PDB file of C-alpha atoms in Angstrom:
ATOM      1  CA  MET A  22     -36.521  37.546  15.537  1.00 56.00           C
ATOM      2  CA  ALA A  23     -38.420  38.287  18.770  1.00 70.00           C
ATOM      3  CA  THR A  24     -42.110  37.415  18.787  1.00 92.00           C
ATOM      4  CA  THR A  25     -44.815  38.327  21.315  1.00 95.00           C
ATOM      5  CA  ILE A  26     -47.617  35.847  22.000  1.00 97.00           C
ATOM      6  CA  HIS A  27     -50.664  36.679  24.117  1.00 98.00           C
ATOM      7  CA  LEU A  28     -52.426  33.721  25.736  1.00 98.00           C
ATOM      8  CA  GLN A  29     -55.547  33.326  27.841  1.00 98.00           C
ATOM      9  CA  VAL A  30     -56.283  29.886  29.293  1.00 98.00           C
ATOM     10  CA  ASN A  31     -59.052  29.164  31.791  1.00 98.00           C
ATOM     11  CA  GLY A  32     -58.960  27.076  34.914  1.00 98.00           C
ATOM     12  CA  SER A  33     -61.123  24.002  35.351  1.00 98.00           C
ATOM     13  CA  THR A  34     -62.715  21.588  37.733  1.00 98.00           C
ATOM     14  CA  SER A  35     -62.325  17.872  37.177  1.00 97.00           C
ATOM     15  CA  ASN A  36     -63.865  14.514  38.073  1.00 97.00           C
ATOM     16  CA  LEU A  37     -67.281  16.131  38.758  1.00 97.00           C
ATOM     17  CA  GLY A  38     -67.785  13.559  41.457  1.00 95.00           C
ATOM     18  CA  ALA A  39     -67.480  10.135  39.855  1.00 95.00           C
ATOM     19  CA  GLY A  40     -65.630  10.836  36.598  1.00 96.00           C
ATOM     20  CA  PHE A  41     -62.117  10.319  37.961  1.00 93.00           C
ATOM     21  CA  ASP A  42     -59.473  11.363  35.384  1.00 94.00           C
ATOM     22  CA  THR A  43     -62.297  11.459  32.817  1.00 97.00           C
ATOM     23  CA  LEU A  44     -64.597  14.498  33.183  1.00 98.00           C
ATOM     24  CA  GLY A  45     -63.476  18.124  32.991  1.00 98.00           C
ATOM     25  CA  LEU A  46     -65.314  21.432  33.120  1.00 98.00           C
ATOM     26  CA  ALA A  47     -63.837  24.833  32.260  1.00 98.00           C
ATOM     27  CA  VAL A  48     -64.539  27.734  34.618  1.00 98.00           C
ATOM     28  CA  GLU A  49     -64.012  31.460  34.205  1.00 97.00           C
ATOM     29  CA  LEU A  50     -60.683  31.709  36.033  1.00 98.00           C
ATOM     30  CA  PRO A  51     -58.207  33.088  33.514  1.00 98.00           C
ATOM     31  CA  LEU A  52     -54.479  32.589  33.314  1.00 98.00           C
ATOM     32  CA  ARG A  53     -53.185  35.398  31.087  1.00 98.00           C
ATOM     33  CA  VAL A  54     -49.646  35.216  29.767  1.00 98.00           C
ATOM     34  CA  ILE A  55     -47.610  37.495  27.527  1.00 97.00           C
ATOM     35  CA  CYS A  56     -44.777  35.444  26.051  1.00 96.00           C
ATOM     36  CA  HIS A  57     -41.720  37.182  24.641  1.00 95.00           C
ATOM     37  CA  VAL A  58     -40.067  34.529  22.480  1.00 93.00           C
ATOM     38  CA  ALA A  59     -36.428  34.823  21.411  1.00 86.00           C
ATOM     39  CA  SER A  60     -36.134  38.076  23.330  1.00 78.00           C
ATOM     40  CA  GLY A  61     -32.736  37.273  24.802  1.00 77.00           C
ATOM     41  CA  ARG A  62     -33.588  35.683  28.169  1.00 83.00           C
ATOM     42  CA  SER A  63     -35.819  33.041  29.732  1.00 87.00           C
ATOM     43  CA  GLY A  64     -37.787  33.309  32.932  1.00 91.00           C
ATOM     44  CA  VAL A  65     -40.671  35.093  34.602  1.00 92.00           C
ATOM     45  CA  LEU A  66     -40.418  38.841  34.065  1.00 92.00           C
ATOM     46  CA  SER A  67     -43.438  39.681  36.231  1.00 94.00           C
ATOM     47  CA  ALA A  68     -46.350  37.989  37.979  1.00 95.00           C
ATOM     48  CA  SER A  69     -49.618  39.259  39.413  1.00 96.00           C
ATOM     49  CA  GLY A  70     -52.770  37.735  40.877  1.00 96.00           C
ATOM     50  CA  GLU A  71     -53.056  34.375  42.649  1.00 95.00           C
ATOM     51  CA  GLY A  72     -49.725  33.023  43.895  1.00 94.00           C
ATOM     52  CA  ALA A  73     -47.840  35.936  42.326  1.00 94.00           C
ATOM     53  CA  GLU A  74     -44.847  35.804  44.672  1.00 93.00           C
ATOM     54  CA  GLU A  75     -44.437  32.051  44.261  1.00 92.00           C
ATOM     55  CA  ILE A  76     -44.798  32.267  40.480  1.00 92.00           C
ATOM     56  CA  ALA A  77     -42.306  35.135  40.225  1.00 90.00           C
ATOM     57  CA  ALA A  78     -39.754  33.305  42.387  1.00 86.00           C
ATOM     58  CA  ALA A  79     -40.012  29.977  40.541  1.00 80.00           C
ATOM     59  CA  GLN A  80     -36.801  29.023  38.783  1.00 69.00           C
ATOM     60  CA  ASP A  81     -38.555  26.429  36.619  1.00 77.00           C
ATOM     61  CA  SER A  82     -42.035  27.639  35.653  1.00 90.00           C
ATOM     62  CA  LEU A  83     -44.430  24.925  34.471  1.00 95.00           C
ATOM     63  CA  ILE A  84     -45.174  27.130  31.449  1.00 97.00           C
ATOM     64  CA  LEU A  85     -41.480  27.158  30.560  1.00 96.00           C
ATOM     65  CA  ARG A  86     -41.223  23.387  31.045  1.00 96.00           C
ATOM     66  CA  ALA A  87     -44.208  22.758  28.776  1.00 97.00           C
ATOM     67  CA  PHE A  88     -42.788  25.115  26.147  1.00 97.00           C
ATOM     68  CA  ALA A  89     -39.424  23.300  26.190  1.00 96.00           C
ATOM     69  CA  PHE A  90     -41.186  19.911  26.066  1.00 97.00           C
ATOM     70  CA  ALA A  91     -43.140  20.953  22.958  1.00 97.00           C
ATOM     71  CA  CYS A  92     -39.963  22.214  21.292  1.00 97.00           C
ATOM     72  CA  ARG A  93     -38.302  18.842  21.852  1.00 96.00           C
ATOM     73  CA  ARG A  94     -41.282  16.989  20.415  1.00 95.00           C
ATOM     74  CA  LEU A  95     -41.272  19.311  17.410  1.00 95.00           C
ATOM     75  CA  GLN A  96     -37.519  18.700  17.052  1.00 95.00           C
ATOM     76  CA  GLN A  97     -36.875  22.412  17.244  1.00 95.00           C
ATOM     77  CA  PRO A  98     -34.316  24.243  19.410  1.00 93.00           C
ATOM     78  CA  ALA A  99     -36.061  26.000  22.300  1.00 93.00           C
ATOM     79  CA  PRO A 100     -35.618  29.759  21.985  1.00 94.00           C
ATOM     80  CA  PRO A 101     -35.511  31.950  25.114  1.00 94.00           C
ATOM     81  CA  LEU A 102     -38.977  32.574  26.559  1.00 95.00           C
ATOM     82  CA  ALA A 103     -39.728  35.476  28.925  1.00 94.00           C
ATOM     83  CA  LEU A 104     -43.131  35.576  30.628  1.00 96.00           C
ATOM     84  CA  GLU A 105     -45.456  38.220  32.004  1.00 96.00           C
ATOM     85  CA  ILE A 106     -48.077  36.318  34.006  1.00 97.00           C
ATOM     86  CA  ASP A 107     -51.437  37.435  35.372  1.00 98.00           C
ATOM     87  CA  ASN A 108     -52.941  34.440  37.143  1.00 97.00           C
ATOM     88  CA  HIS A 109     -56.445  34.182  38.608  1.00 98.00           C
ATOM     89  CA  ILE A 110     -56.417  30.432  39.343  1.00 97.00           C
ATOM     90  CA  PRO A 111     -55.756  29.494  42.988  1.00 96.00           C
ATOM     91  CA  LEU A 112     -52.707  27.233  43.198  1.00 95.00           C
ATOM     92  CA  ARG A 113     -53.027  23.647  44.483  1.00 93.00           C
ATOM     93  CA  ARG A 114     -56.746  23.977  45.139  1.00 95.00           C
ATOM     94  CA  GLY A 115     -58.156  21.607  42.498  1.00 94.00           C
ATOM     95  CA  LEU A 116     -59.046  24.334  39.994  1.00 97.00           C
ATOM     96  CA  GLY A 117     -56.739  23.377  37.152  1.00 96.00           C
ATOM     97  CA  SER A 118     -53.771  25.693  37.689  1.00 96.00           C
ATOM     98  CA  SER A 119     -51.226  23.137  36.436  1.00 95.00           C
ATOM     99  CA  GLY A 120     -53.372  22.102  33.472  1.00 97.00           C
ATOM    100  CA  ALA A 121     -53.759  25.735  32.399  1.00 98.00           C
ATOM    101  CA  ALA A 122     -50.018  26.394  32.730  1.00 97.00           C
ATOM    102  CA  ILE A 123     -49.164  23.314  30.671  1.00 98.00           C
ATOM    103  CA  VAL A 124     -51.637  24.279  27.939  1.00 98.00           C
ATOM    104  CA  ALA A 125     -50.221  27.825  27.907  1.00 98.00           C
ATOM    105  CA  GLY A 126     -46.674  26.592  27.403  1.00 97.00           C
ATOM    106  CA  LEU A 127     -47.668  24.166  24.661  1.00 98.00           C
ATOM    107  CA  LEU A 128     -49.726  26.808  22.864  1.00 98.00           C
ATOM    108  CA  ALA A 129     -46.835  29.265  22.990  1.00 97.00           C
ATOM    109  CA  ALA A 130     -44.640  26.753  21.145  1.00 97.00           C
ATOM    110  CA  GLN A 131     -47.466  25.904  18.782  1.00 96.00           C
ATOM    111  CA  ALA A 132     -47.925  29.565  17.850  1.00 96.00           C
ATOM    112  CA  TYR A 133     -44.214  30.331  17.538  1.00 95.00           C
ATOM    113  CA  PHE A 134     -43.533  27.448  15.168  1.00 95.00           C
ATOM    114  CA  GLY A 135     -46.522  28.134  12.918  1.00 94.00           C
ATOM    115  CA  ASN A 136     -49.167  25.767  14.331  1.00 93.00           C
ATOM    116  CA  PRO A 137     -47.664  22.412  13.321  1.00 93.00           C
ATOM    117  CA  LEU A 138     -49.885  20.385  15.663  1.00 93.00           C
ATOM    118  CA  ALA A 139     -53.584  19.606  15.497  1.00 94.00           C
ATOM    119  CA  PRO A 140     -55.532  20.412  18.697  1.00 94.00           C
ATOM    120  CA  ALA A 141     -55.635  16.685  19.463  1.00 95.00           C
ATOM    121  CA  GLY A 142     -51.846  16.601  19.301  1.00 96.00           C
ATOM    122  CA  ILE A 143     -51.570  19.422  21.825  1.00 97.00           C
ATOM    123  CA  LEU A 144     -53.929  17.550  24.147  1.00 98.00           C
ATOM    124  CA  ASP A 145     -51.835  14.371  23.821  1.00 97.00           C
ATOM    125  CA  LEU A 146     -48.725  16.294  24.891  1.00 98.00           C
ATOM    126  CA  ALA A 147     -50.596  17.897  27.797  1.00 97.00           C
ATOM    127  CA  CYS A 148     -51.792  14.493  28.990  1.00 97.00           C
ATOM    128  CA  GLU A 149     -48.270  13.111  28.790  1.00 96.00           C
ATOM    129  CA  LEU A 150     -46.984  15.972  30.915  1.00 96.00           C
ATOM    130  CA  GLU A 151     -49.754  16.025  33.536  1.00 94.00           C
ATOM    131  CA  GLY A 152     -50.607  12.331  33.587  1.00 93.00           C
ATOM    132  CA  HIS A 153     -54.343  12.816  32.980  1.00 95.00           C
ATOM    133  CA  PRO A 154     -56.240  14.713  30.260  1.00 97.00           C
ATOM    134  CA  GLU A 155     -59.401  16.248  31.730  1.00 97.00           C
ATOM    135  CA  ASN A 156     -58.102  19.580  33.081  1.00 98.00           C
ATOM    136  CA  ALA A 157     -56.039  20.240  29.973  1.00 98.00           C
ATOM    137  CA  SER A 158     -58.907  19.389  27.600  1.00 98.00           C
ATOM    138  CA  ALA A 159     -61.289  21.735  29.443  1.00 98.00           C
ATOM    139  CA  ALA A 160     -58.657  24.483  29.420  1.00 98.00           C
ATOM    140  CA  LEU A 161     -57.912  23.942  25.731  1.00 98.00           C
ATOM    141  CA  PHE A 162     -61.456  23.539  24.362  1.00 98.00           C
ATOM    142  CA  GLY A 163     -63.728  25.065  27.016  1.00 98.00           C
ATOM    143  CA  GLY A 164     -67.028  23.584  28.120  1.00 98.00           C
ATOM    144  CA  MET A 165     -67.516  20.155  29.647  1.00 98.00           C
ATOM    145  CA  THR A 166     -65.193  17.453  28.325  1.00 98.00           C
ATOM    146  CA  VAL A 167     -65.320  13.657  28.427  1.00 98.00           C
ATOM    147  CA  ASN A 168     -61.920  12.046  27.970  1.00 98.00           C
ATOM    148  CA  ALA A 169     -60.401   8.629  27.355  1.00 97.00           C
ATOM    149  CA  VAL A 170     -56.787   7.611  26.740  1.00 96.00           C
ATOM    150  CA  GLU A 171     -55.818   4.791  24.397  1.00 94.00           C
ATOM    151  CA  GLN A 172     -52.148   4.016  23.749  1.00 91.00           C
ATOM    152  CA  GLY A 173     -51.102   7.535  24.668  1.00 88.00           C
ATOM    153  CA  ARG A 174     -53.742   9.233  22.528  1.00 96.00           C
ATOM    154  CA  VAL A 175     -56.596  11.200  24.070  1.00 97.00           C
ATOM    155  CA  VAL A 176     -60.116  10.897  22.705  1.00 97.00           C
ATOM    156  CA  CYS A 177     -62.136  13.910  23.828  1.00 98.00           C
ATOM    157  CA  ALA A 178     -65.823  14.780  23.440  1.00 97.00           C
ATOM    158  CA  ARG A 179     -67.000  18.289  24.350  1.00 97.00           C
ATOM    159  CA  PHE A 180     -70.347  19.739  25.440  1.00 93.00           C
ATOM    160  CA  THR A 181     -71.367  23.366  25.770  1.00 96.00           C
ATOM    161  CA  PRO A 182     -72.453  23.979  29.388  1.00 95.00           C
ATOM    162  CA  PRO A 183     -76.190  24.462  29.929  1.00 96.00           C
ATOM    163  CA  PRO A 184     -77.190  28.137  30.229  1.00 95.00           C
ATOM    164  CA  GLY A 185     -77.806  29.351  33.758  1.00 96.00           C
ATOM    165  CA  TRP A 186     -75.615  26.733  35.458  1.00 98.00           C
ATOM    166  CA  VAL A 187     -72.796  28.168  37.563  1.00 98.00           C
ATOM    167  CA  ALA A 188     -70.277  26.956  40.126  1.00 98.00           C
ATOM    168  CA  ALA A 189     -70.446  28.087  43.743  1.00 98.00           C
ATOM    169  CA  CYS A 190     -67.218  27.211  45.539  1.00 98.00           C
ATOM    170  CA  PHE A 191     -65.556  27.247  48.897  1.00 98.00           C
ATOM    171  CA  VAL A 192     -61.776  27.548  48.546  1.00 97.00           C
ATOM    172  CA  PRO A 193     -60.017  26.542  51.784  1.00 96.00           C
ATOM    173  CA  ALA A 194     -56.842  28.276  52.821  1.00 93.00           C
ATOM    174  CA  ARG A 195     -55.339  24.805  53.102  1.00 89.00           C
ATOM    175  CA  GLU A 196     -53.586  23.524  49.976  1.00 86.00           C
ATOM    176  CA  VAL A 197     -53.748  19.940  48.737  1.00 82.00           C
ATOM    177  CA  ALA A 198     -51.064  18.802  46.299  1.00 78.00           C
ATOM    178  CA  THR A 199     -52.334  16.402  43.627  1.00 79.00           C
ATOM    179  CA  GLU A 200     -49.527  13.956  44.378  1.00 81.00           C
ATOM    180  CA  ALA A 201     -50.520  13.769  48.052  1.00 81.00           C
ATOM    181  CA  ALA A 202     -54.192  13.316  47.152  1.00 84.00           C
ATOM    182  CA  ARG A 203     -53.340  10.425  44.811  1.00 87.00           C
ATOM    183  CA  ARG A 204     -51.241   8.651  47.418  1.00 90.00           C
ATOM    184  CA  VAL A 205     -54.269   8.070  49.664  1.00 90.00           C
ATOM    185  CA  LEU A 206     -56.211   6.199  46.961  1.00 90.00           C
ATOM    186  CA  PRO A 207     -56.483   2.404  47.048  1.00 88.00           C
ATOM    187  CA  VAL A 208     -54.936   0.300  44.288  1.00 89.00           C
ATOM    188  CA  ALA A 209     -58.171  -1.702  43.837  1.00 91.00           C
ATOM    189  CA  VAL A 210     -61.881  -1.139  44.507  1.00 91.00           C
ATOM    190  CA  ALA A 211     -64.870  -3.417  44.978  1.00 94.00           C
ATOM    191  CA  ARG A 212     -66.906  -4.251  41.881  1.00 95.00           C
ATOM    192  CA  GLN A 213     -70.044  -2.608  43.284  1.00 96.00           C
ATOM    193  CA  ASP A 214     -68.107   0.611  43.907  1.00 94.00           C
ATOM    194  CA  ALA A 215     -66.896   0.534  40.304  1.00 94.00           C
ATOM    195  CA  VAL A 216     -70.461  -0.022  39.053  1.00 96.00           C
ATOM    196  CA  THR A 217     -71.740   2.876  41.158  1.00 96.00           C
ATOM    197  CA  ASN A 218     -69.154   5.193  39.666  1.00 96.00           C
ATOM    198  CA  LEU A 219     -69.917   4.060  36.129  1.00 96.00           C
ATOM    199  CA  GLN A 220     -73.600   4.803  36.703  1.00 97.00           C
ATOM    200  CA  SER A 221     -72.854   8.204  38.216  1.00 97.00           C
ATOM    201  CA  ALA A 222     -70.398   9.301  35.514  1.00 97.00           C
ATOM    202  CA  ALA A 223     -72.835   8.271  32.774  1.00 97.00           C
ATOM    203  CA  LEU A 224     -75.600  10.267  34.452  1.00 97.00           C
ATOM    204  CA  MET A 225     -73.321  13.310  34.738  1.00 97.00           C
ATOM    205  CA  VAL A 226     -72.653  13.277  31.002  1.00 97.00           C
ATOM    206  CA  ALA A 227     -76.374  12.846  30.292  1.00 97.00           C
ATOM    207  CA  ALA A 228     -77.230  15.740  32.609  1.00 97.00           C
ATOM    208  CA  PHE A 229     -74.913  18.096  30.720  1.00 97.00           C
ATOM    209  CA  ALA A 230     -75.812  16.797  27.261  1.00 95.00           C
ATOM    210  CA  GLN A 231     -79.584  16.997  27.844  1.00 95.00           C
ATOM    211  CA  HIS A 232     -79.593  19.954  30.268  1.00 96.00           C
ATOM    212  CA  GLN A 233     -81.244  17.931  33.041  1.00 97.00           C
ATOM    213  CA  PRO A 234     -80.223  19.331  36.442  1.00 97.00           C
ATOM    214  CA  GLU A 235     -82.481  16.865  38.261  1.00 97.00           C
ATOM    215  CA  LEU A 236     -79.949  14.140  37.410  1.00 98.00           C
ATOM    216  CA  LEU A 237     -77.011  15.896  39.019  1.00 98.00           C
ATOM    217  CA  ARG A 238     -77.405  14.939  42.664  1.00 96.00           C
ATOM    218  CA  LEU A 239     -77.342  11.226  41.870  1.00 96.00           C
ATOM    219  CA  ALA A 240     -74.704  11.814  39.196  1.00 97.00           C
ATOM    220  CA  ALA A 241     -72.292  13.277  41.765  1.00 96.00           C
ATOM    221  CA  ARG A 242     -72.128  10.066  43.840  1.00 95.00           C
ATOM    222  CA  ASP A 243     -68.584   8.796  44.108  1.00 95.00           C
ATOM    223  CA  THR A 244     -67.006   5.774  45.764  1.00 94.00           C
ATOM    224  CA  LEU A 245     -63.655   5.854  43.976  1.00 91.00           C
ATOM    225  CA  HIS A 246     -61.732   8.840  45.352  1.00 93.00           C
ATOM    226  CA  GLN A 247     -63.754  11.195  47.572  1.00 92.00           C
ATOM    227  CA  PRO A 248     -64.188   8.760  50.506  1.00 92.00           C
ATOM    228  CA  TYR A 249     -60.404   8.412  50.730  1.00 91.00           C
ATOM    229  CA  ARG A 250     -59.662  12.119  50.291  1.00 92.00           C
ATOM    230  CA  ARG A 251     -62.158  13.408  52.862  1.00 88.00           C
ATOM    231  CA  PRO A 252     -59.623  13.277  55.705  1.00 88.00           C
ATOM    232  CA  LEU A 253     -57.524  15.776  53.716  1.00 89.00           C
ATOM    233  CA  ILE A 254     -60.499  18.183  53.456  1.00 91.00           C
ATOM    234  CA  PRO A 255     -61.735  19.514  56.817  1.00 91.00           C
ATOM    235  CA  ALA A 256     -65.541  19.908  57.067  1.00 95.00           C
ATOM    236  CA  PHE A 257     -66.128  18.329  53.648  1.00 96.00           C
ATOM    237  CA  GLU A 258     -69.461  16.784  54.698  1.00 96.00           C
ATOM    238  CA  GLU A 259     -70.676  19.958  56.395  1.00 97.00           C
ATOM    239  CA  ILE A 260     -69.812  22.203  53.438  1.00 98.00           C
ATOM    240  CA  THR A 261     -71.291  19.929  50.760  1.00 97.00           C
ATOM    241  CA  GLY A 262     -74.382  19.399  52.918  1.00 97.00           C
ATOM    242  CA  ALA A 263     -74.850  23.147  53.313  1.00 98.00           C
ATOM    243  CA  ALA A 264     -74.639  23.613  49.540  1.00 98.00           C
ATOM    244  CA  LEU A 265     -77.351  21.010  48.921  1.00 98.00           C
ATOM    245  CA  GLN A 266     -79.562  22.424  51.658  1.00 98.00           C
ATOM    246  CA  ALA A 267     -79.249  25.871  50.060  1.00 98.00           C
ATOM    247  CA  GLY A 268     -80.567  24.454  46.769  1.00 98.00           C
ATOM    248  CA  ALA A 269     -77.487  23.375  44.792  1.00 98.00           C
ATOM    249  CA  PHE A 270     -77.981  20.664  42.183  1.00 98.00           C
ATOM    250  CA  CYS A 271     -74.944  18.752  43.522  1.00 98.00           C
ATOM    251  CA  SER A 272     -71.676  19.287  45.351  1.00 98.00           C
ATOM    252  CA  PHE A 273     -68.322  17.529  45.129  1.00 97.00           C
ATOM    253  CA  LEU A 274     -64.587  17.870  45.582  1.00 96.00           C
ATOM    254  CA  SER A 275     -63.068  19.916  42.774  1.00 96.00           C
ATOM    255  CA  GLY A 276     -60.343  17.741  41.300  1.00 93.00           C
ATOM    256  CA  SER A 277     -58.187  16.486  44.158  1.00 88.00           C
ATOM    257  CA  GLY A 278     -59.137  19.447  46.348  1.00 86.00           C
ATOM    258  CA  SER A 279     -59.051  21.357  48.479  1.00 94.00           C
ATOM    259  CA  THR A 280     -61.819  23.371  46.771  1.00 97.00           C
ATOM    260  CA  ILE A 281     -65.388  22.144  47.248  1.00 97.00           C
ATOM    261  CA  LEU A 282     -67.636  23.011  44.314  1.00 98.00           C
ATOM    262  CA  ALA A 283     -71.413  23.049  43.909  1.00 98.00           C
ATOM    263  CA  LEU A 284     -73.272  23.282  40.608  1.00 98.00           C
ATOM    264  CA  CYS A 285     -76.368  25.410  40.923  1.00 98.00           C
ATOM    265  CA  ASP A 286     -78.714  27.779  39.160  1.00 98.00           C
ATOM    266  CA  ASP A 287     -77.356  31.287  38.720  1.00 97.00           C
ATOM    267  CA  ALA A 288     -80.343  32.731  40.599  1.00 98.00           C
ATOM    268  CA  ILE A 289     -79.300  31.108  43.892  1.00 98.00           C
ATOM    269  CA  ALA A 290     -75.519  30.985  43.452  1.00 98.00           C
ATOM    270  CA  ARG A 291     -74.760  33.675  46.027  1.00 98.00           C
ATOM    271  CA  ARG A 292     -76.966  31.947  48.578  1.00 98.00           C
ATOM    272  CA  VAL A 293     -75.235  28.625  47.985  1.00 98.00           C
ATOM    273  CA  ALA A 294     -71.748  30.114  48.243  1.00 98.00           C
ATOM    274  CA  ALA A 295     -72.700  31.951  51.438  1.00 98.00           C
ATOM    275  CA  ALA A 296     -74.086  28.744  52.962  1.00 98.00           C
ATOM    276  CA  MET A 297     -70.863  26.892  52.145  1.00 98.00           C
ATOM    277  CA  ALA A 298     -68.757  29.659  53.696  1.00 98.00           C
ATOM    278  CA  SER A 299     -70.969  29.740  56.787  1.00 98.00           C
ATOM    279  CA  ALA A 300     -70.633  25.983  57.268  1.00 98.00           C
ATOM    280  CA  ALA A 301     -66.858  26.252  56.952  1.00 97.00           C
ATOM    281  CA  GLN A 302     -66.738  29.089  59.453  1.00 97.00           C
ATOM    282  CA  ALA A 303     -68.829  27.086  61.923  1.00 97.00           C
ATOM    283  CA  GLN A 304     -66.215  24.313  61.705  1.00 96.00           C
ATOM    284  CA  GLN A 305     -63.372  26.844  61.996  1.00 96.00           C
ATOM    285  CA  VAL A 306     -62.079  26.106  58.497  1.00 96.00           C
ATOM    286  CA  PRO A 307     -60.453  29.220  56.988  1.00 97.00           C
ATOM    287  CA  GLY A 308     -61.054  29.986  53.334  1.00 97.00           C
ATOM    288  CA  ARG A 309     -63.223  32.025  50.993  1.00 97.00           C
ATOM    289  CA  PRO A 310     -66.313  31.627  48.845  1.00 98.00           C
ATOM    290  CA  LEU A 311     -65.991  31.968  45.082  1.00 98.00           C
ATOM    291  CA  LEU A 312     -68.610  32.235  42.329  1.00 98.00           C
ATOM    292  CA  LEU A 313     -67.566  31.015  38.879  1.00 98.00           C
ATOM    293  CA  ALA A 314     -69.256  31.084  35.512  1.00 98.00           C
ATOM    294  CA  LEU A 315     -68.812  27.968  33.406  1.00 98.00           C
ATOM    295  CA  ALA A 316     -66.515  28.788  30.499  1.00 97.00           C
ATOM    296  CA  ALA A 317     -67.837  27.823  27.080  1.00 96.00           C
ATOM    297  CA  ASN A 318     -64.844  29.205  25.188  1.00 95.00           C
ATOM    298  CA  GLY A 319     -61.468  27.551  24.892  1.00 97.00           C
ATOM    299  CA  ALA A 320     -57.959  28.988  25.038  1.00 98.00           C
ATOM    300  CA  VAL A 321     -57.241  32.173  23.093  1.00 97.00           C
ATOM    301  CA  VAL A 322     -53.926  32.823  21.305  1.00 97.00           C
ATOM    302  CA  GLU A 323     -52.816  36.039  19.617  1.00 95.00           C
ATOM    303  CA  ILE A 324     -49.402  36.517  18.034  1.00 92.00           C
ATOM    304  CA  ASN A 325     -47.683  39.685  16.848  1.00 84.00           C
TER     305      ASN A 325
END
């Protein structure tokens, strides 16, 4: 029997500076999907929003792959799945588009088969598919998430974002694929660099848990991935510097890029975003500013 499932899954930023593959933060960038299960065909029926043409033309949607993966793990035959997609997450810009798509596909299977998995089980599958848990956990649970993986199982702690904190972003026209951004990273780092990142990541968690924005600038220090990814991000120093000068709490590369994100108070968010865009324009870097609320709520599923 055909079933219709409505999903809304938010995008996310990850790492938050030093918390490589560990820290995630949901942002109000929705991926909305209407799933027609067992309706007679599989594929993308329609797509709108960010990357609509690419999504509509894809022969192997990440949502469909995640759905089929969940069916295999549940030892159930995969029924046909037809998708209507309305996507507001820029693709390959470090804002969690793949994590949201994976969570959407897993949740579609979860809903269709009567919710056989605990939320932790869904997150484990998402981590197995994406290779890291922080975007998927933020998309699934909302808020700020702290993640660890032990023998294939994800341990996740969640915090509600402090009120009044928002994300001011500059989204370059240039894409950065996660695979390419990982290839530039070294296989080993100096002990002092590792210690610096441990200190920073711990401060970032404390800043969110205790609502202390004064900790954020130091908490965003990173020696593990951003120094190696900067050549992939034109005008990174100029754009982050402009955000801080305009009053942002901190600024860092969103995920593996190319988006540069600044956490700031809502009262000055437009000023910060404008300063970032102006710095990019001065360096002849095409792109657009973007203001994002931090998303406290997790994924939403409705079935009928």
